[in-house]
mmCIF file of C-alpha atoms in Angstrom:
data_model
loop_
_atom_site.group_PDB
_atom_site.id
_atom_site.type_symbol
_atom_site.label_atom_id
_atom_site.label_comp_id
_atom_site.label_asym_id
_atom_site.label_seq_id
_atom_site.Cartn_x
_atom_site.Cartn_y
_atom_site.Cartn_z
ATOM 1 C CA MET G 16 -166.828 -144.083 239.447
ATOM 2 C CA SER G 17 -167.641 -145.585 236.054
ATOM 3 C CA LYS G 18 -167.788 -143.415 232.921
ATOM 4 C CA LYS G 19 -171.609 -143.647 232.739
ATOM 5 C CA ARG G 20 -173.345 -140.311 232.391
ATOM 6 C CA TYR G 21 -176.355 -141.308 234.536
ATOM 7 C CA LEU G 22 -176.801 -143.533 237.583
ATOM 8 C CA THR G 23 -179.762 -145.396 239.036
ATOM 9 C CA ALA G 24 -181.069 -144.403 242.461
ATOM 10 C CA LYS G 25 -179.441 -147.480 243.984
ATOM 11 C CA GLU G 26 -176.073 -146.674 242.386
ATOM 12 C CA ALA G 27 -176.223 -143.029 243.520
ATOM 13 C CA THR G 28 -177.212 -143.811 247.121
ATOM 14 C CA THR G 29 -174.565 -146.552 247.377
ATOM 15 C CA LEU G 30 -171.786 -144.289 246.122
ATOM 16 C CA LEU G 31 -172.784 -141.413 248.393
ATOM 17 C CA GLY G 32 -173.581 -143.631 251.383
ATOM 18 C CA ILE G 33 -176.960 -141.986 251.867
ATOM 19 C CA SER G 34 -180.603 -143.010 252.044
ATOM 20 C CA ALA G 35 -183.116 -142.604 249.218
ATOM 21 C CA THR G 36 -184.766 -139.799 251.225
ATOM 22 C CA THR G 37 -181.494 -137.861 251.349
ATOM 23 C CA LEU G 38 -181.004 -138.417 247.626
ATOM 24 C CA TYR G 39 -184.410 -136.902 246.911
ATOM 25 C CA ALA G 40 -183.513 -133.968 249.164
ATOM 26 C CA TYR G 41 -180.320 -133.386 247.161
ATOM 27 C CA VAL G 42 -182.417 -133.358 243.977
ATOM 28 C CA SER G 43 -184.948 -130.896 245.414
ATOM 29 C CA ARG G 44 -182.091 -128.569 246.468
ATOM 30 C CA GLY G 45 -180.645 -128.642 242.938
ATOM 31 C CA LEU G 46 -177.476 -130.487 243.953
ATOM 32 C CA ILE G 47 -178.195 -133.477 241.694
ATOM 33 C CA PHE G 48 -180.022 -133.356 238.379
ATOM 34 C CA SER G 49 -182.667 -136.060 237.931
ATOM 35 C CA GLU G 50 -184.861 -137.065 235.009
ATOM 36 C CA ALA G 51 -187.134 -139.912 233.951
ATOM 37 C CA SER G 52 -185.307 -142.961 232.637
ATOM 38 C CA PRO G 53 -185.801 -143.455 228.866
ATOM 39 C CA GLU G 54 -186.153 -147.223 229.462
ATOM 40 C CA ASN G 55 -188.805 -146.875 232.182
ATOM 41 C CA SER G 56 -190.626 -143.585 232.732
ATOM 42 C CA ARG G 57 -191.594 -144.679 236.270
ATOM 43 C CA GLU G 58 -187.937 -144.744 237.295
ATOM 44 C CA ARG G 59 -185.567 -141.805 237.713
ATOM 45 C CA ARG G 60 -181.934 -141.525 236.756
ATOM 46 C CA TYR G 61 -179.343 -139.217 238.316
ATOM 47 C CA ARG G 62 -176.492 -137.323 236.674
ATOM 48 C CA ALA G 63 -173.197 -139.007 237.535
ATOM 49 C CA GLU G 64 -171.257 -135.732 237.284
ATOM 50 C CA ASP G 65 -173.343 -134.232 240.117
ATOM 51 C CA VAL G 66 -172.871 -137.316 242.277
ATOM 52 C CA GLN G 67 -169.118 -137.165 241.664
ATOM 53 C CA ARG G 68 -169.072 -133.496 242.645
ATOM 54 C CA LEU G 69 -170.684 -134.335 246.007
ATOM 55 C CA LEU G 70 -168.193 -137.168 246.518
ATOM 56 C CA ASP G 71 -165.343 -134.759 245.826
ATOM 57 C CA ARG G 72 -166.684 -132.307 248.395
ATOM 58 C CA LYS G 73 -166.845 -135.062 251.007
ATOM 59 C CA ALA G 74 -163.286 -136.124 250.186
ATOM 60 C CA GLN G 75 -162.057 -132.561 250.484
ATOM 61 C CA ARG G 76 -163.598 -132.175 253.918
ATOM 62 C CA ARG G 77 -161.987 -135.439 255.075
ATOM 63 C CA ASP G 78 -158.537 -134.802 253.595
ATOM 64 C CA PRO G 79 -158.118 -131.431 251.840
ATOM 65 C CA ALA G 80 -154.507 -132.083 250.837
ATOM 66 C CA GLN G 81 -155.286 -135.440 249.211
ATOM 67 C CA ALA G 82 -158.324 -134.010 247.430
ATOM 68 C CA VAL G 83 -156.216 -131.271 245.845
ATOM 69 C CA GLN G 84 -153.568 -133.804 244.843
ATOM 70 C CA GLU G 85 -156.158 -135.936 243.048
ATOM 71 C CA ALA G 86 -157.842 -132.936 241.449
ATOM 72 C CA LEU G 87 -154.613 -132.024 239.652
ATOM 73 C CA HIS G 88 -154.441 -135.460 237.978
ATOM 74 C CA TRP G 89 -157.496 -135.886 235.704
ATOM 75 C CA GLY G 90 -159.555 -135.091 238.785
ATOM 76 C CA ALA G 91 -162.211 -132.694 239.984
ATOM 77 C CA PRO G 92 -162.550 -129.191 238.485
ATOM 78 C CA ILE G 93 -160.189 -126.675 240.100
ATOM 79 C CA LEU G 94 -161.055 -123.488 238.175
ATOM 80 C CA GLU G 95 -164.269 -122.031 236.808
ATOM 81 C CA SER G 96 -164.462 -121.459 233.050
ATOM 82 C CA ALA G 97 -167.215 -120.669 230.572
ATOM 83 C CA LEU G 98 -165.187 -121.775 227.543
ATOM 84 C CA THR G 99 -165.269 -125.532 227.022
ATOM 85 C CA LEU G 100 -167.432 -128.416 228.198
ATOM 86 C CA ILE G 101 -166.175 -131.993 227.817
ATOM 87 C CA THR G 102 -168.632 -134.881 228.089
ATOM 88 C CA GLU G 103 -167.896 -138.556 227.569
ATOM 89 C CA ASN G 104 -168.947 -138.354 223.907
ATOM 90 C CA ALA G 105 -168.639 -134.729 222.840
ATOM 91 C CA LEU G 106 -166.880 -131.390 223.117
ATOM 92 C CA TYR G 107 -168.537 -127.963 223.249
ATOM 93 C CA TYR G 108 -167.166 -124.434 222.896
ATOM 94 C CA ARG G 109 -169.449 -121.998 224.745
ATOM 95 C CA GLY G 110 -172.335 -124.449 224.327
ATOM 96 C CA HIS G 111 -171.724 -125.141 220.617
ATOM 97 C CA ASP G 112 -170.913 -128.724 219.584
ATOM 98 C CA VAL G 113 -167.436 -128.671 218.040
ATOM 99 C CA ARG G 114 -168.601 -131.069 215.313
ATOM 100 C CA THR G 115 -171.165 -128.542 214.110
ATOM 101 C CA LEU G 116 -168.686 -125.674 214.387
ATOM 102 C CA ALA G 117 -166.194 -127.583 212.232
ATOM 103 C CA GLN G 118 -168.814 -128.183 209.548
ATOM 104 C CA LEU G 119 -170.330 -124.715 209.352
ATOM 105 C CA HIS G 120 -167.823 -122.108 210.508
ATOM 106 C CA SER G 121 -164.324 -120.792 209.966
ATOM 107 C CA PHE G 122 -161.538 -121.044 212.509
ATOM 108 C CA GLU G 123 -161.621 -117.255 212.793
ATOM 109 C CA GLU G 124 -165.312 -117.347 213.760
ATOM 110 C CA VAL G 125 -164.607 -119.995 216.394
ATOM 111 C CA ALA G 126 -161.720 -117.940 217.791
ATOM 112 C CA ALA G 127 -164.007 -114.910 218.006
ATOM 113 C CA LEU G 128 -166.631 -117.053 219.750
ATOM 114 C CA LEU G 129 -164.100 -118.156 222.366
ATOM 115 C CA TRP G 130 -162.743 -114.633 222.880
ATOM 116 C CA THR G 131 -165.880 -112.477 222.684
ATOM 117 C CA GLU G 132 -168.809 -114.924 223.030
ATOM 118 C CA SER G 133 -169.882 -114.000 219.491
ATOM 119 C CA MET G 134 -168.776 -114.983 215.986
ATOM 120 C CA ASP G 135 -169.904 -111.612 214.644
ATOM 121 C CA HIS G 136 -166.568 -109.991 215.513
ATOM 122 C CA ALA G 137 -164.438 -112.356 213.415
ATOM 123 C CA MET G 138 -164.186 -110.225 210.271
ATOM 124 C CA VAL G 139 -163.193 -107.061 212.143
ATOM 125 C CA LEU G 140 -160.689 -108.878 214.353
ATOM 126 C CA PHE G 141 -158.865 -110.717 211.585
ATOM 127 C CA ASP G 142 -159.070 -108.111 208.820
ATOM 128 C CA THR G 143 -156.772 -105.636 210.567
ATOM 129 C CA PRO G 144 -153.205 -105.320 209.157
ATOM 130 C CA LEU G 145 -150.291 -105.975 211.494
ATOM 131 C CA PRO G 146 -148.814 -102.747 212.915
ATOM 132 C CA PHE G 147 -145.257 -104.110 212.967
ATOM 133 C CA PRO G 148 -142.866 -105.530 210.341
ATOM 134 C CA LEU G 149 -142.753 -109.313 210.021
ATOM 135 C CA PRO G 150 -139.414 -110.684 211.264
ATOM 136 C CA ALA G 151 -137.012 -113.001 209.464
ATOM 137 C CA ILE G 152 -137.128 -116.350 211.273
ATOM 138 C CA PRO G 153 -133.871 -118.373 211.273
ATOM 139 C CA ALA G 154 -135.240 -121.834 212.108
ATOM 140 C CA ASP G 155 -136.326 -125.064 210.429
ATOM 141 C CA SER G 156 -138.636 -126.702 212.985
ATOM 142 C CA PRO G 157 -142.227 -125.393 212.786
ATOM 143 C CA ILE G 158 -142.550 -125.069 216.553
ATOM 144 C CA ALA G 159 -139.163 -123.315 216.763
ATOM 145 C CA LYS G 160 -140.336 -120.855 214.109
ATOM 146 C CA MET G 161 -143.448 -120.085 216.146
ATOM 147 C CA LYS G 162 -141.448 -119.537 219.329
ATOM 148 C CA ILE G 163 -138.918 -117.268 217.614
ATOM 149 C CA ALA G 164 -141.662 -115.233 215.931
ATOM 150 C CA LEU G 165 -143.266 -114.575 219.321
ATOM 151 C CA ALA G 166 -139.948 -113.608 220.925
ATOM 152 C CA LEU G 167 -138.966 -111.247 218.089
ATOM 153 C CA THR G 168 -142.315 -109.486 217.981
ATOM 154 C CA ALA G 169 -143.516 -109.341 221.592
ATOM 155 C CA GLU G 170 -141.800 -106.070 222.527
ATOM 156 C CA GLN G 171 -142.759 -104.351 219.260
ATOM 157 C CA ASP G 172 -146.471 -104.896 219.824
ATOM 158 C CA LEU G 173 -147.037 -102.298 222.535
ATOM 159 C CA ALA G 174 -150.825 -102.614 222.273
ATOM 160 C CA ALA G 175 -150.490 -106.122 223.749
ATOM 161 C CA TYR G 176 -149.745 -104.603 227.161
ATOM 162 C CA THR G 177 -153.343 -103.415 227.491
ATOM 163 C CA LEU G 178 -155.150 -106.388 228.970
ATOM 164 C CA THR G 179 -158.803 -105.477 228.448
ATOM 165 C CA PRO G 180 -160.968 -108.225 226.853
ATOM 166 C CA GLU G 181 -161.448 -106.236 223.646
ATOM 167 C CA ASN G 182 -157.761 -105.468 223.269
ATOM 168 C CA CYS G 183 -156.707 -109.040 224.060
ATOM 169 C CA ALA G 184 -158.999 -110.334 221.322
ATOM 170 C CA GLN G 185 -157.308 -107.977 218.852
ATOM 171 C CA THR G 186 -153.894 -109.073 220.111
ATOM 172 C CA GLY G 187 -154.946 -112.706 219.711
ATOM 173 C CA ALA G 188 -155.809 -112.136 216.053
ATOM 174 C CA ARG G 189 -152.418 -110.483 215.462
ATOM 175 C CA ILE G 190 -150.632 -113.385 217.144
ATOM 176 C CA LEU G 191 -152.466 -115.939 215.005
ATOM 177 C CA HIS G 192 -151.517 -114.038 211.840
ATOM 178 C CA LEU G 193 -147.915 -113.842 213.065
ATOM 179 C CA LEU G 194 -147.744 -117.594 213.771
ATOM 180 C CA THR G 195 -149.304 -118.378 210.391
ATOM 181 C CA TYR G 196 -146.571 -116.328 208.742
ATOM 182 C CA ALA G 197 -143.955 -118.154 210.850
ATOM 183 C CA LEU G 198 -145.216 -121.512 209.548
ATOM 184 C CA THR G 199 -145.647 -120.529 205.901
ATOM 185 C CA GLY G 200 -143.255 -117.639 205.236
ATOM 186 C CA ASP G 201 -146.161 -116.036 203.367
ATOM 187 C CA PRO G 202 -146.641 -112.358 204.374
ATOM 188 C CA VAL G 203 -149.913 -112.088 202.409
ATOM 189 C CA PHE G 204 -152.822 -113.206 204.568
ATOM 190 C CA ALA G 205 -155.830 -114.841 202.935
ATOM 191 C CA PRO G 206 -159.286 -114.203 204.456
ATOM 192 C CA MET G 207 -158.917 -117.548 206.274
ATOM 193 C CA ILE G 208 -155.810 -118.779 208.071
ATOM 194 C CA ALA G 209 -156.514 -122.239 206.687
ATOM 195 C CA ALA G 210 -156.395 -120.791 203.170
ATOM 196 C CA THR G 211 -152.957 -119.268 203.798
ATOM 197 C CA LEU G 212 -151.712 -122.636 205.070
ATOM 198 C CA ALA G 213 -153.256 -124.478 202.126
ATOM 199 C CA ARG G 214 -151.626 -122.112 199.624
ATOM 200 C CA ALA G 215 -148.185 -122.470 201.218
ATOM 201 C CA TRP G 216 -148.406 -126.242 201.668
ATOM 202 C CA GLN G 217 -150.124 -126.877 198.301
ATOM 203 C CA VAL G 218 -153.172 -128.512 199.867
ATOM 204 C CA GLU G 219 -156.345 -128.532 197.781
ATOM 205 C CA SER G 220 -158.809 -128.822 200.661
ATOM 206 C CA ILE G 221 -158.940 -125.723 202.860
ATOM 207 C CA LEU G 222 -161.775 -127.408 204.759
ATOM 208 C CA ILE G 223 -159.516 -130.102 206.229
ATOM 209 C CA LEU G 224 -157.034 -127.585 207.644
ATOM 210 C CA ASN G 225 -159.839 -125.342 208.917
ATOM 211 C CA THR G 226 -161.462 -128.323 210.634
ATOM 212 C CA ALA G 227 -158.189 -129.401 212.263
ATOM 213 C CA LEU G 228 -157.654 -125.907 213.665
ATOM 214 C CA ILE G 229 -161.173 -125.785 215.116
ATOM 215 C CA LEU G 230 -160.896 -129.243 216.675
ATOM 216 C CA CYS G 231 -157.644 -128.205 218.389
ATOM 217 C CA ALA G 232 -158.819 -124.762 219.520
ATOM 218 C CA ASP G 233 -159.475 -125.651 223.154
ATOM 219 C CA HIS G 234 -159.787 -128.624 225.488
ATOM 220 C CA GLU G 235 -160.521 -127.196 228.914
ATOM 221 C CA LEU G 236 -157.686 -127.276 231.513
ATOM 222 C CA ASN G 237 -155.112 -129.420 229.737
ATOM 223 C CA ALA G 238 -151.464 -128.896 230.717
ATOM 224 C CA SER G 239 -150.767 -126.095 228.238
ATOM 225 C CA SER G 240 -154.004 -124.218 228.945
ATOM 226 C CA PHE G 241 -153.424 -124.432 232.689
ATOM 227 C CA ALA G 242 -149.894 -123.133 232.133
ATOM 228 C CA ALA G 243 -151.373 -120.319 230.031
ATOM 229 C CA ARG G 244 -153.791 -119.384 232.818
ATOM 230 C CA VAL G 245 -151.015 -119.322 235.408
ATOM 231 C CA ILE G 246 -148.982 -116.994 233.192
ATOM 232 C CA ALA G 247 -152.019 -114.798 232.535
ATOM 233 C CA SER G 248 -152.760 -114.663 236.278
ATOM 234 C CA ALA G 249 -149.406 -112.907 236.701
ATOM 235 C CA GLU G 250 -150.667 -110.374 234.111
ATOM 236 C CA ALA G 251 -148.016 -111.206 231.557
ATOM 237 C CA THR G 252 -148.981 -110.273 227.983
ATOM 238 C CA PRO G 253 -150.778 -112.639 225.589
ATOM 239 C CA TYR G 254 -147.437 -113.154 223.808
ATOM 240 C CA ALA G 255 -145.993 -114.627 227.009
ATOM 241 C CA VAL G 256 -149.167 -116.671 227.489
ATOM 242 C CA VAL G 257 -148.880 -118.233 224.027
ATOM 243 C CA ALA G 258 -145.120 -118.787 224.389
ATOM 244 C CA GLY G 259 -145.746 -120.642 227.652
ATOM 245 C CA GLY G 260 -148.559 -122.635 226.090
ATOM 246 C CA LEU G 261 -146.296 -123.713 223.225
ATOM 247 C CA ALA G 262 -143.584 -124.766 225.670
ATOM 248 C CA ALA G 263 -146.008 -127.027 227.522
ATOM 249 C CA LEU G 264 -147.648 -128.305 224.352
ATOM 250 C CA GLU G 265 -144.336 -129.521 222.984
ATOM 251 C CA GLY G 266 -143.954 -131.983 225.872
ATOM 252 C CA ILE G 267 -144.216 -135.623 224.806
ATOM 253 C CA ARG G 268 -147.143 -136.263 227.158
ATOM 254 C CA HIS G 269 -149.147 -133.459 225.553
ATOM 255 C CA GLY G 270 -149.056 -132.199 221.947
ATOM 256 C CA GLY G 271 -145.579 -133.685 221.505
ATOM 257 C CA LEU G 272 -147.359 -137.030 221.516
ATOM 258 C CA THR G 273 -147.854 -136.389 217.782
ATOM 259 C CA ARG G 274 -144.110 -136.928 217.298
ATOM 260 C CA ARG G 275 -144.242 -140.257 219.123
ATOM 261 C CA THR G 276 -147.287 -141.237 217.069
ATOM 262 C CA ALA G 277 -145.506 -140.367 213.821
ATOM 263 C CA ALA G 278 -142.517 -142.476 214.903
ATOM 264 C CA PHE G 279 -144.859 -145.360 215.781
ATOM 265 C CA LEU G 280 -146.449 -145.261 212.303
ATOM 266 C CA ARG G 281 -143.005 -145.245 210.674
ATOM 267 C CA GLU G 282 -142.112 -148.276 212.795
ATOM 268 C CA VAL G 283 -145.264 -150.050 211.620
ATOM 269 C CA GLU G 284 -144.507 -149.112 208.023
ATOM 270 C CA GLN G 285 -141.042 -150.627 208.240
ATOM 271 C CA ALA G 286 -142.264 -153.784 209.975
ATOM 272 C CA GLY G 287 -145.087 -154.276 207.468
ATOM 273 C CA SER G 288 -147.497 -155.422 210.196
ATOM 274 C CA PRO G 289 -149.258 -153.266 212.789
ATOM 275 C CA LEU G 290 -150.031 -156.254 214.998
ATOM 276 C CA VAL G 291 -146.367 -157.278 215.218
ATOM 277 C CA VAL G 292 -145.334 -153.801 216.412
ATOM 278 C CA ILE G 293 -148.310 -153.501 218.758
ATOM 279 C CA ARG G 294 -147.580 -156.901 220.300
ATOM 280 C CA GLU G 295 -143.878 -156.142 220.787
ATOM 281 C CA ARG G 296 -144.636 -152.786 222.385
ATOM 282 C CA LEU G 297 -147.241 -154.200 224.749
ATOM 283 C CA GLN G 298 -145.025 -157.126 225.727
ATOM 284 C CA ARG G 299 -142.183 -154.833 226.748
ATOM 285 C CA GLY G 300 -144.503 -152.500 228.649
ATOM 286 C CA ASP G 301 -144.537 -149.635 226.149
ATOM 287 C CA THR G 302 -147.618 -147.558 225.468
ATOM 288 C CA ILE G 303 -149.172 -147.197 222.026
ATOM 289 C CA PRO G 304 -149.144 -143.449 221.268
ATOM 290 C CA GLY G 305 -152.219 -141.878 219.733
ATOM 291 C CA PHE G 306 -154.788 -144.245 221.271
ATOM 292 C CA GLY G 307 -157.047 -144.136 224.311
ATOM 293 C CA HIS G 308 -158.055 -140.783 225.820
ATOM 294 C CA PRO G 309 -158.922 -140.755 229.551
ATOM 295 C CA LEU G 310 -161.744 -138.236 229.055
ATOM 296 C CA TYR G 311 -163.421 -140.124 226.190
ATOM 297 C CA PRO G 312 -164.174 -143.755 227.128
ATOM 298 C CA ASN G 313 -166.042 -144.247 223.842
ATOM 299 C CA GLY G 314 -163.404 -142.614 221.639
ATOM 300 C CA ASP G 315 -162.152 -139.098 220.982
ATOM 301 C CA PRO G 316 -164.892 -137.284 218.978
ATOM 302 C CA ARG G 317 -162.286 -134.919 217.505
ATOM 303 C CA ALA G 318 -160.449 -137.833 215.927
ATOM 304 C CA VAL G 319 -163.693 -139.213 214.506
ATOM 305 C CA VAL G 320 -164.526 -135.908 212.800
ATOM 306 C CA LEU G 321 -161.074 -135.369 211.301
ATOM 307 C CA LEU G 322 -160.564 -138.950 210.114
ATOM 308 C CA GLU G 323 -164.006 -139.103 208.498
ATOM 309 C CA LEU G 324 -163.390 -135.811 206.702
ATOM 310 C CA LEU G 325 -159.987 -136.974 205.475
ATOM 311 C CA LYS G 326 -161.490 -140.171 204.068
ATOM 312 C CA SER G 327 -164.075 -138.166 202.147
ATOM 313 C CA VAL G 328 -161.438 -135.997 200.459
ATOM 314 C CA VAL G 329 -158.141 -137.882 200.220
ATOM 315 C CA PRO G 330 -157.567 -140.999 198.030
ATOM 316 C CA GLU G 331 -158.300 -144.270 199.805
ATOM 317 C CA GLN G 332 -154.756 -145.633 199.444
ATOM 318 C CA GLU G 333 -153.486 -142.941 201.810
ATOM 319 C CA PHE G 334 -155.330 -144.688 204.670
ATOM 320 C CA THR G 335 -154.266 -148.290 204.180
ATOM 321 C CA LEU G 336 -151.714 -148.130 206.983
ATOM 322 C CA SER G 337 -153.748 -146.081 209.458
ATOM 323 C CA GLU G 338 -156.879 -148.191 208.947
ATOM 324 C CA ALA G 339 -154.881 -151.354 209.596
ATOM 325 C CA VAL G 340 -153.434 -149.840 212.764
ATOM 326 C CA ILE G 341 -156.872 -148.764 214.024
ATOM 327 C CA GLY G 342 -158.307 -152.224 213.320
ATOM 328 C CA ASP G 343 -155.488 -154.090 215.060
ATOM 329 C CA MET G 344 -155.552 -151.723 218.034
ATOM 330 C CA GLN G 345 -159.285 -152.313 218.416
ATOM 331 C CA LYS G 346 -158.666 -156.054 218.514
ATOM 332 C CA ALA G 347 -155.649 -155.838 220.825
ATOM 333 C CA THR G 348 -156.719 -153.222 223.378
ATOM 334 C CA GLY G 349 -160.163 -151.929 222.406
ATOM 335 C CA GLU G 350 -158.794 -148.367 222.382
ATOM 336 C CA ALA G 351 -159.824 -145.795 219.781
ATOM 337 C CA PRO G 352 -157.587 -143.175 218.119
ATOM 338 C CA THR G 353 -157.125 -139.722 219.646
ATOM 339 C CA ILE G 354 -156.789 -136.333 217.981
ATOM 340 C CA ASP G 355 -152.990 -136.816 218.053
ATOM 341 C CA PHE G 356 -153.295 -139.886 215.813
ATOM 342 C CA ALA G 357 -155.733 -138.122 213.476
ATOM 343 C CA LEU G 358 -153.408 -135.119 213.096
ATOM 344 C CA VAL G 359 -150.491 -137.364 212.192
ATOM 345 C CA VAL G 360 -152.643 -139.269 209.680
ATOM 346 C CA MET G 361 -153.587 -135.901 208.170
ATOM 347 C CA GLU G 362 -149.928 -134.849 207.979
ATOM 348 C CA ARG G 363 -149.084 -138.071 206.134
ATOM 349 C CA ALA G 364 -152.142 -138.107 203.868
ATOM 350 C CA LEU G 365 -151.734 -134.485 202.748
ATOM 351 C CA HIS G 366 -147.919 -134.755 202.524
ATOM 352 C CA LEU G 367 -147.435 -131.780 204.822
ATOM 353 C CA PRO G 368 -144.003 -130.635 206.050
ATOM 354 C CA PRO G 369 -142.543 -132.710 208.922
ATOM 355 C CA ASP G 370 -143.972 -131.870 212.352
ATOM 356 C CA SER G 371 -146.955 -130.084 210.817
ATOM 357 C CA ALA G 372 -149.284 -132.103 213.051
ATOM 358 C CA LEU G 373 -147.815 -130.473 216.150
ATOM 359 C CA ALA G 374 -147.637 -127.071 214.469
ATOM 360 C CA LEU G 375 -151.347 -127.165 213.560
ATOM 361 C CA PHE G 376 -152.133 -128.309 217.083
ATOM 362 C CA GLY G 377 -150.252 -125.296 218.447
ATOM 363 C CA LEU G 378 -151.765 -122.849 215.976
ATOM 364 C CA GLY G 379 -155.298 -124.026 216.735
ATOM 365 C CA ARG G 380 -154.753 -124.163 220.493
ATOM 366 C CA THR G 381 -153.460 -120.578 220.452
ATOM 367 C CA ALA G 382 -157.103 -119.500 220.145
ATOM 368 C CA GLY G 383 -157.863 -121.361 223.356
ATOM 369 C CA TRP G 384 -154.847 -120.002 225.224
ATOM 370 C CA ILE G 385 -155.901 -116.453 224.379
ATOM 371 C CA ALA G 386 -159.452 -117.229 225.539
ATOM 372 C CA HIS G 387 -158.153 -118.612 228.848
ATOM 373 C CA ALA G 388 -155.968 -115.530 229.242
ATOM 374 C CA ILE G 389 -158.951 -113.233 228.720
ATOM 375 C CA GLU G 390 -160.915 -115.142 231.357
ATOM 376 C CA GLN G 391 -158.018 -115.070 233.804
ATOM 377 C CA TYR G 392 -157.292 -111.366 233.310
ATOM 378 C CA SER G 393 -160.961 -110.699 234.138
ATOM 379 C CA VAL G 394 -160.703 -112.732 237.355
ATOM 380 C CA GLY G 395 -157.760 -110.630 238.488
ATOM 381 C CA GLN G 396 -156.399 -113.273 240.838
ATOM 382 C CA LEU G 397 -152.908 -114.788 240.931
ATOM 383 C CA ILE G 398 -152.865 -118.576 240.682
ATOM 384 C CA ARG G 399 -150.486 -119.469 243.494
ATOM 385 C CA PRO G 400 -151.012 -122.908 245.077
ATOM 386 C CA ARG G 401 -148.956 -124.065 248.042
ATOM 387 C CA ALA G 402 -146.680 -127.104 248.043
ATOM 388 C CA LYS G 403 -146.862 -129.832 250.669
ATOM 389 C CA TYR G 404 -143.278 -130.011 251.908
ATOM 390 C CA VAL G 405 -141.978 -133.584 252.212
ATOM 391 C CA GLY G 406 -138.237 -132.886 252.403
ATOM 392 C CA GLN G 407 -135.788 -132.837 255.299
ATOM 393 C CA LEU G 408 -136.937 -130.737 258.232
ATOM 394 C CA PRO G 409 -134.630 -127.972 259.473
ATOM 395 C CA THR G 410 -132.434 -128.896 262.409
ATOM 396 C CA GLU G 411 -132.550 -127.000 265.676
ATOM 397 C CA GLY G 412 -129.560 -125.082 267.040
#
């Protein structure tokens, strides 16, 4: 199906293989949402997402195994969640547009929203001192520091073993403070995590870091969040959930894409021409990291927000390279930058420590992993799919 949000009656009936009468019956039963077309009030349009859902149901009845296989690869929804809605042009946390959240709220408020359905609990959650000593962390890589901090602290935080929603939210706040310390080495927490980061990294704009954290907080059932839910379904603690999320995030097809994007920009910098590097990569069959998101045909809204904010705060010369890359990519492939590209541009423009793009991604996404854990603990069901065996069959006798 195309990426259009609405379909005409002819498009919907053709895709479903049904008559117009059956289509109207689906609408009356609430299976497909319909509204007047803005171009012609005498015509109706039909929500493509609902049509796709009916197609998926038909496919599952015909071939359940194939339907599940496709669902696990950018396919149909496989779990229910009240956390994040992704549309072709926007992203919402519990019904709130992430663009508005980034403009008006702190990362702590957004975390509280994801965990408790209300921002009102943010101050209480994040103003509580840690009940355990902060560990010395013998590592250089930001992600390694975060992993080690979790491992050294998990068994000391006995309250984390109580998996009620309220307690998990409190544990989530402690984990975020712990990971902030791991990244900065600063044991004194400012009222905002972004402020602690800005102080340690000597960044003037707290707003940019706060916005980046909010934009990264959740993105539905991506690889790391699905991994987090599986771990939570086994009733492991939130520390284990976050450790598993970080492990998945670091993969080069997920958050680790920031490292490939940073290497790509260094390659462009050395070559002196984005188009030359883009052409060479495309000709040898390589992908261009940091561009083209399957869920956003019109461009990643998170990247738009972060790049626009950066341009309003950071000197223009910091964007000469990235603007040239975006322009040449638009001409060559028509693809727009993703959040991975925007995070790397931020790392370069603010002169942050190496790999800070991935570290901020992980720190922000920790809020989402905790939220998914809280949801999964409440479900109380182990996520345990079956594998379709395709290996050698056992021999008789």
